[in-house]
Each structure stands twice: as C-alpha cells, then as structure tokens.
Amino acid sequence: MTQTDAPATTVDLWFDPLCPWAWMTSRWLLEVEKVRPVKAVFHVMSLSVLNEGRDLPEEYRAKMDAGWHGVRVALAVEEKYGSDKLAEYYTAIGTRIHPGGEDGSERATIEAALSEVGLPTELADAGWTDANDEALKRSHHEGMDPVGDEVGTPVIHINGEALFGPVISPAPKGEQAGRLFDGFSLLTEYDGFFEAKRTRTRDPIFD
C-alpha cells in the first residue's frame, strides 16, 4: 500500500480563534495533510471556559470576557455548516487575528471572516448571546477533559490518545511538517507517555 492509498488518520484539534499557539498547530496540520494520509478536523474549545473561576490579571480577564464572542460564532458555524466549513472559517478569522493583527472579538472582524467564506454575516449574532453556551462547554470539555486539567491549548486527539501540543513556531512546511507528525504520532503508541517539554524561547512566527 502506498502513502496515497493508505487510509487517512483523523487528527482532531480543538481551538479558540484567539490562541496563537493553536493557530500555529492548525497551520502545521494543514501542511501535514499535503504529505501524509491525514485528515485534520477542527473543533471549538474556549479559553474563556478554561479560565472560568481562575484568579487572573485584570487585563487578561478582560480578554477572556471578550473571548466568548469568537468561540460562540465558531461553534455556530460548525453546528449549521459542518466541520469543513468551520475549517474554512477558522482560516479566515485566524488570518485576520494572527498575521493580520485584528481584534478577533470585534464584530466587524468576525463578519468580514464570515463573508469571506460565503457565510451569512447574521451568524455573528451568536457571539453576543449565551443561549448556546452549554453546547460550547460540551465541545470544550470533549476536547480538553481527556488530556487533563494541567494544560491549555492546542490539544490534539490522535490514535485514541489526547495530547497537549505540539507547541511550535514557526509552523514547518512540506516534508519537515510530515516528519514532525511522524514523531508526534509515534509518541501515542506508548500508553505510558505523558510529557516532553522545554521552555519557549520565541513568540509565534506567522507567515
């Protein structure tokens, strides 16, 4: 069986549009799809949910309060139009937020991203109501609970295992992306693997 004939491995990634590290990991996975039999499926988690009840600096607390808007809209996209459309929307909104430097909690930014991928801008209404927050929390916990309570984002589910990471900067391209995936995937073959980490020495590098 050749690489192109091999059945695709599904890799599920949970993201909050505001998280630059999840964004880097998502761009890596899209590169991996080009060189490995992999299907990346994106789901919504929420930094605002993750940080509920925590003692946070005032500036970060304000960011978390505003962060509800973006994740609510992302979930509405997934529920109404499916995971493939969510991936398109994530690319549109994430490009604006991260390399673009726009405010992802602003309605104008959200509406522009929706319009770019052919979605009705009325979906932005979902960002300013808590009517569907229970579903948001279910999506969040589906991704985050299996990996434990001592991590943030990105979180990936692969080969029946949930892992934090990889935290990378910049996102590798081509075969380098594939080789990183090979190694990351290999870690999941050993049920006793829990952690490998070093201090970050650079910020996210967008390109």
mmCIF file of C-alpha atoms in Angstrom:
data_model
loop_
_atom_site.group_PDB
_atom_site.id
_atom_site.type_symbol
_atom_site.label_atom_id
_atom_site.label_comp_id
_atom_site.label_asym_id
_atom_site.label_seq_id
_atom_site.Cartn_x
_atom_site.Cartn_y
_atom_site.Cartn_z
ATOM 1 C CA MET A 1 0.000 0.000 0.000
ATOM 2 C CA THR A 2 1.431 3.390 -0.980
ATOM 3 C CA GLN A 3 1.180 6.517 1.126
ATOM 4 C CA THR A 4 -1.617 7.853 -1.099
ATOM 5 C CA ASP A 5 -3.523 4.567 -0.791
ATOM 6 C CA ALA A 6 -3.266 4.384 2.992
ATOM 7 C CA PRO A 7 -6.420 5.135 4.949
ATOM 8 C CA ALA A 8 -6.360 8.648 6.339
ATOM 9 C CA THR A 9 -5.605 9.139 10.012
ATOM 10 C CA THR A 10 -8.056 11.558 11.588
ATOM 11 C CA VAL A 11 -6.412 14.172 13.782
ATOM 12 C CA ASP A 12 -8.823 16.248 15.865
ATOM 13 C CA LEU A 13 -7.661 19.637 17.066
ATOM 14 C CA TRP A 14 -9.547 21.871 19.496
ATOM 15 C CA PHE A 15 -9.010 25.606 19.038
ATOM 16 C CA ASP A 16 -10.024 29.008 20.283
ATOM 17 C CA PRO A 17 -9.625 31.553 17.454
ATOM 18 C CA LEU A 18 -7.744 33.871 19.822
ATOM 19 C CA CYS A 19 -4.956 31.395 20.660
ATOM 20 C CA PRO A 20 -1.829 31.967 18.539
ATOM 21 C CA TRP A 21 -0.337 28.600 19.521
ATOM 22 C CA ALA A 22 -3.405 26.658 18.398
ATOM 23 C CA TRP A 23 -3.253 28.669 15.176
ATOM 24 C CA MET A 24 0.352 27.599 14.574
ATOM 25 C CA THR A 25 -0.523 23.957 15.216
ATOM 26 C CA SER A 26 -3.503 24.129 12.880
ATOM 27 C CA ARG A 27 -1.360 25.531 10.055
ATOM 28 C CA TRP A 28 1.099 22.685 10.613
ATOM 29 C CA LEU A 29 -1.691 20.099 10.363
ATOM 30 C CA LEU A 30 -2.871 21.575 7.068
ATOM 31 C CA GLU A 31 0.681 21.163 5.785
ATOM 32 C CA VAL A 32 0.736 17.580 7.065
ATOM 33 C CA GLU A 33 -2.393 16.825 5.020
ATOM 34 C CA LYS A 34 -0.365 17.547 1.871
ATOM 35 C CA VAL A 35 2.362 14.985 2.612
ATOM 36 C CA ARG A 36 0.750 12.328 4.811
ATOM 37 C CA PRO A 37 -2.571 10.408 4.722
ATOM 38 C CA VAL A 38 -4.044 12.658 7.402
ATOM 39 C CA LYS A 39 -7.399 14.403 7.775
ATOM 40 C CA ALA A 40 -7.394 17.345 10.185
ATOM 41 C CA VAL A 41 -10.738 18.012 11.837
ATOM 42 C CA PHE A 42 -11.145 21.206 13.847
ATOM 43 C CA HIS A 43 -13.383 21.645 16.877
ATOM 44 C CA VAL A 44 -14.105 24.535 19.221
ATOM 45 C CA MET A 45 -12.710 24.934 22.723
ATOM 46 C CA SER A 46 -12.808 28.151 24.723
ATOM 47 C CA LEU A 47 -10.106 29.928 26.671
ATOM 48 C CA SER A 48 -12.939 31.777 28.397
ATOM 49 C CA VAL A 49 -14.401 28.476 29.611
ATOM 50 C CA LEU A 50 -10.946 27.192 30.530
ATOM 51 C CA ASN A 51 -10.276 30.228 32.711
ATOM 52 C CA GLU A 52 -13.663 30.477 34.413
ATOM 53 C CA GLY A 53 -13.229 30.865 38.162
ATOM 54 C CA ARG A 54 -9.484 31.444 37.969
ATOM 55 C CA ASP A 55 -7.719 34.396 39.561
ATOM 56 C CA LEU A 56 -6.448 36.272 36.520
ATOM 57 C CA PRO A 57 -4.728 39.627 35.978
ATOM 58 C CA GLU A 58 -7.267 42.325 35.121
ATOM 59 C CA GLU A 59 -6.013 42.767 31.551
ATOM 60 C CA TYR A 60 -6.200 39.033 30.816
ATOM 61 C CA ARG A 61 -9.616 38.775 32.481
ATOM 62 C CA ALA A 62 -10.935 41.465 30.116
ATOM 63 C CA LYS A 63 -9.566 39.487 27.180
ATOM 64 C CA MET A 64 -11.298 36.335 28.411
ATOM 65 C CA ASP A 65 -14.593 38.202 28.846
ATOM 66 C CA ALA A 66 -14.389 39.397 25.234
ATOM 67 C CA GLY A 67 -13.255 35.975 24.040
ATOM 68 C CA TRP A 68 -16.749 34.497 24.302
ATOM 69 C CA HIS A 69 -17.800 36.262 21.087
ATOM 70 C CA GLY A 70 -15.432 34.465 18.745
ATOM 71 C CA VAL A 71 -15.898 30.937 20.068
ATOM 72 C CA ARG A 72 -19.680 31.233 20.083
ATOM 73 C CA VAL A 73 -19.638 32.205 16.420
ATOM 74 C CA ALA A 74 -17.195 29.419 15.530
ATOM 75 C CA LEU A 75 -19.480 26.876 17.181
ATOM 76 C CA ALA A 76 -22.476 28.261 15.300
ATOM 77 C CA VAL A 77 -20.579 27.765 12.035
ATOM 78 C CA GLU A 78 -19.767 24.165 12.947
ATOM 79 C CA GLU A 79 -23.325 23.357 14.032
ATOM 80 C CA LYS A 80 -25.011 24.871 10.982
ATOM 81 C CA TYR A 81 -22.492 24.151 8.226
ATOM 82 C CA GLY A 82 -20.231 21.327 9.421
ATOM 83 C CA SER A 83 -16.572 20.799 10.201
ATOM 84 C CA ASP A 84 -15.230 21.502 6.699
ATOM 85 C CA LYS A 85 -16.828 24.945 6.695
ATOM 86 C CA LEU A 86 -15.560 25.519 10.212
ATOM 87 C CA ALA A 87 -12.029 24.862 8.930
ATOM 88 C CA GLU A 88 -12.531 27.478 6.188
ATOM 89 C CA TYR A 89 -13.880 29.969 8.692
ATOM 90 C CA TYR A 90 -11.019 29.296 11.091
ATOM 91 C CA THR A 91 -8.527 30.077 8.342
ATOM 92 C CA ALA A 92 -10.336 33.318 7.536
ATOM 93 C CA ILE A 93 -10.733 34.559 11.106
ATOM 94 C CA GLY A 94 -7.334 33.296 12.245
ATOM 95 C CA THR A 95 -5.538 35.022 9.375
ATOM 96 C CA ARG A 96 -7.143 38.278 10.398
ATOM 97 C CA ILE A 97 -6.319 37.847 14.078
ATOM 98 C CA HIS A 98 -2.793 36.457 13.990
ATOM 99 C CA PRO A 99 -0.735 37.582 10.995
ATOM 100 C CA GLY A 100 -3.297 40.367 10.396
ATOM 101 C CA GLY A 101 -3.307 41.790 13.907
ATOM 102 C CA GLU A 102 -7.060 42.423 14.003
ATOM 103 C CA ASP A 103 -9.209 42.127 17.132
ATOM 104 C CA GLY A 104 -10.951 38.765 16.938
ATOM 105 C CA SER A 105 -13.572 39.776 19.482
ATOM 106 C CA GLU A 106 -14.811 42.665 17.336
ATOM 107 C CA ARG A 107 -17.998 42.081 15.375
ATOM 108 C CA ALA A 108 -16.583 43.730 12.240
ATOM 109 C CA THR A 109 -13.675 41.259 12.166
ATOM 110 C CA ILE A 110 -15.991 38.296 12.657
ATOM 111 C CA GLU A 111 -18.427 39.478 9.970
ATOM 112 C CA ALA A 112 -15.589 40.016 7.479
ATOM 113 C CA ALA A 113 -14.339 36.464 8.034
ATOM 114 C CA LEU A 114 -17.840 35.033 7.665
ATOM 115 C CA SER A 115 -18.374 36.937 4.432
ATOM 116 C CA GLU A 116 -15.017 35.805 3.038
ATOM 117 C CA VAL A 117 -16.037 32.136 3.204
ATOM 118 C CA GLY A 118 -19.570 32.698 1.922
ATOM 119 C CA LEU A 119 -21.380 32.512 5.250
ATOM 120 C CA PRO A 120 -24.185 34.865 6.309
ATOM 121 C CA THR A 121 -22.938 37.684 8.498
ATOM 122 C CA GLU A 122 -26.008 37.177 10.692
ATOM 123 C CA LEU A 123 -24.136 34.256 12.231
ATOM 124 C CA ALA A 124 -22.222 36.880 14.183
ATOM 125 C CA ASP A 125 -25.353 37.357 16.294
ATOM 126 C CA ALA A 126 -24.443 34.113 18.053
ATOM 127 C CA GLY A 127 -21.405 35.804 19.538
ATOM 128 C CA TRP A 128 -23.437 38.168 21.654
ATOM 129 C CA THR A 129 -25.797 35.727 23.340
ATOM 130 C CA ASP A 130 -25.185 32.959 25.855
ATOM 131 C CA ALA A 131 -28.130 30.918 24.549
ATOM 132 C CA ASN A 132 -25.868 28.133 23.239
ATOM 133 C CA ASP A 133 -23.138 28.215 25.874
ATOM 134 C CA GLU A 134 -23.998 24.754 27.181
ATOM 135 C CA ALA A 135 -23.181 23.305 23.755
ATOM 136 C CA LEU A 136 -19.989 25.352 23.698
ATOM 137 C CA LYS A 137 -18.964 23.932 27.051
ATOM 138 C CA ARG A 138 -19.710 20.388 25.846
ATOM 139 C CA SER A 139 -17.463 20.907 22.825
ATOM 140 C CA HIS A 140 -14.777 22.367 25.060
ATOM 141 C CA HIS A 141 -14.866 19.508 27.550
ATOM 142 C CA GLU A 142 -14.962 16.864 24.815
ATOM 143 C CA GLY A 143 -11.566 18.071 23.703
ATOM 144 C CA MET A 144 -9.995 19.149 26.958
ATOM 145 C CA ASP A 145 -11.123 16.665 29.591
ATOM 146 C CA PRO A 146 -9.298 13.635 28.097
ATOM 147 C CA VAL A 147 -5.962 15.459 28.265
ATOM 148 C CA GLY A 148 -6.319 16.512 31.904
ATOM 149 C CA ASP A 149 -6.547 19.731 33.846
ATOM 150 C CA GLU A 150 -2.966 20.999 33.754
ATOM 151 C CA VAL A 151 -2.803 22.127 30.114
ATOM 152 C CA GLY A 152 -4.154 24.781 27.809
ATOM 153 C CA THR A 153 -4.314 24.829 24.031
ATOM 154 C CA PRO A 154 -3.502 23.377 21.496
ATOM 155 C CA VAL A 155 -4.932 19.934 22.234
ATOM 156 C CA ILE A 156 -4.882 17.133 19.687
ATOM 157 C CA HIS A 157 -6.634 13.760 19.702
ATOM 158 C CA ILE A 158 -4.851 11.125 17.623
ATOM 159 C CA ASN A 159 -4.782 7.315 17.657
ATOM 160 C CA GLY A 160 -7.133 7.244 20.622
ATOM 161 C CA GLU A 161 -4.884 9.491 22.722
ATOM 162 C CA ALA A 162 -5.284 13.128 23.738
ATOM 163 C CA LEU A 163 -2.142 15.248 23.981
ATOM 164 C CA PHE A 164 -1.281 18.871 24.603
ATOM 165 C CA GLY A 165 0.703 20.308 21.715
ATOM 166 C CA PRO A 166 2.753 20.346 19.717
ATOM 167 C CA VAL A 167 3.656 23.947 20.552
ATOM 168 C CA ILE A 168 5.663 25.116 17.549
ATOM 169 C CA SER A 169 6.973 28.281 15.951
ATOM 170 C CA PRO A 170 7.073 28.683 13.045
ATOM 171 C CA ALA A 171 4.842 26.002 11.524
ATOM 172 C CA PRO A 172 7.011 23.667 9.415
ATOM 173 C CA LYS A 173 6.267 23.131 5.758
ATOM 174 C CA GLY A 174 6.365 20.182 3.388
ATOM 175 C CA GLU A 175 8.251 17.064 4.369
ATOM 176 C CA GLN A 176 9.513 18.709 7.554
ATOM 177 C CA ALA A 177 5.870 19.026 8.629
ATOM 178 C CA GLY A 178 5.352 15.374 7.790
ATOM 179 C CA ARG A 179 8.378 14.230 9.778
ATOM 180 C CA LEU A 180 7.229 16.180 12.830
ATOM 181 C CA PHE A 181 3.859 14.475 12.525
ATOM 182 C CA ASP A 182 5.523 11.073 12.264
ATOM 183 C CA GLY A 183 7.339 11.666 15.538
ATOM 184 C CA PHE A 184 4.365 13.163 17.335
ATOM 185 C CA SER A 185 2.145 10.304 16.214
ATOM 186 C CA LEU A 186 4.759 7.762 17.341
ATOM 187 C CA LEU A 187 4.525 9.080 20.908
ATOM 188 C CA THR A 188 0.890 7.980 21.054
ATOM 189 C CA GLU A 189 1.854 4.341 20.530
ATOM 190 C CA TYR A 190 3.118 4.146 24.100
ATOM 191 C CA ASP A 191 0.300 4.467 26.611
ATOM 192 C CA GLY A 192 2.728 5.456 29.354
ATOM 193 C CA PHE A 193 3.959 8.619 27.612
ATOM 194 C CA PHE A 194 2.856 11.809 29.374
ATOM 195 C CA GLU A 195 5.139 14.759 28.788
ATOM 196 C CA ALA A 196 8.116 16.210 26.918
ATOM 197 C CA LYS A 197 8.713 19.935 27.251
ATOM 198 C CA ARG A 198 11.230 22.766 27.166
ATOM 199 C CA THR A 199 10.942 26.500 27.797
ATOM 200 C CA ARG A 200 9.676 28.527 24.823
ATOM 201 C CA THR A 201 12.339 30.891 23.529
ATOM 202 C CA ARG A 202 10.353 32.596 20.769
ATOM 203 C CA ASP A 203 6.930 34.011 20.091
ATOM 204 C CA PRO A 204 4.661 32.671 17.332
ATOM 205 C CA ILE A 205 6.205 33.411 13.929
ATOM 206 C CA PHE A 206 3.459 33.948 11.362
ATOM 207 C CA ASP A 207 3.989 33.733 7.627
#
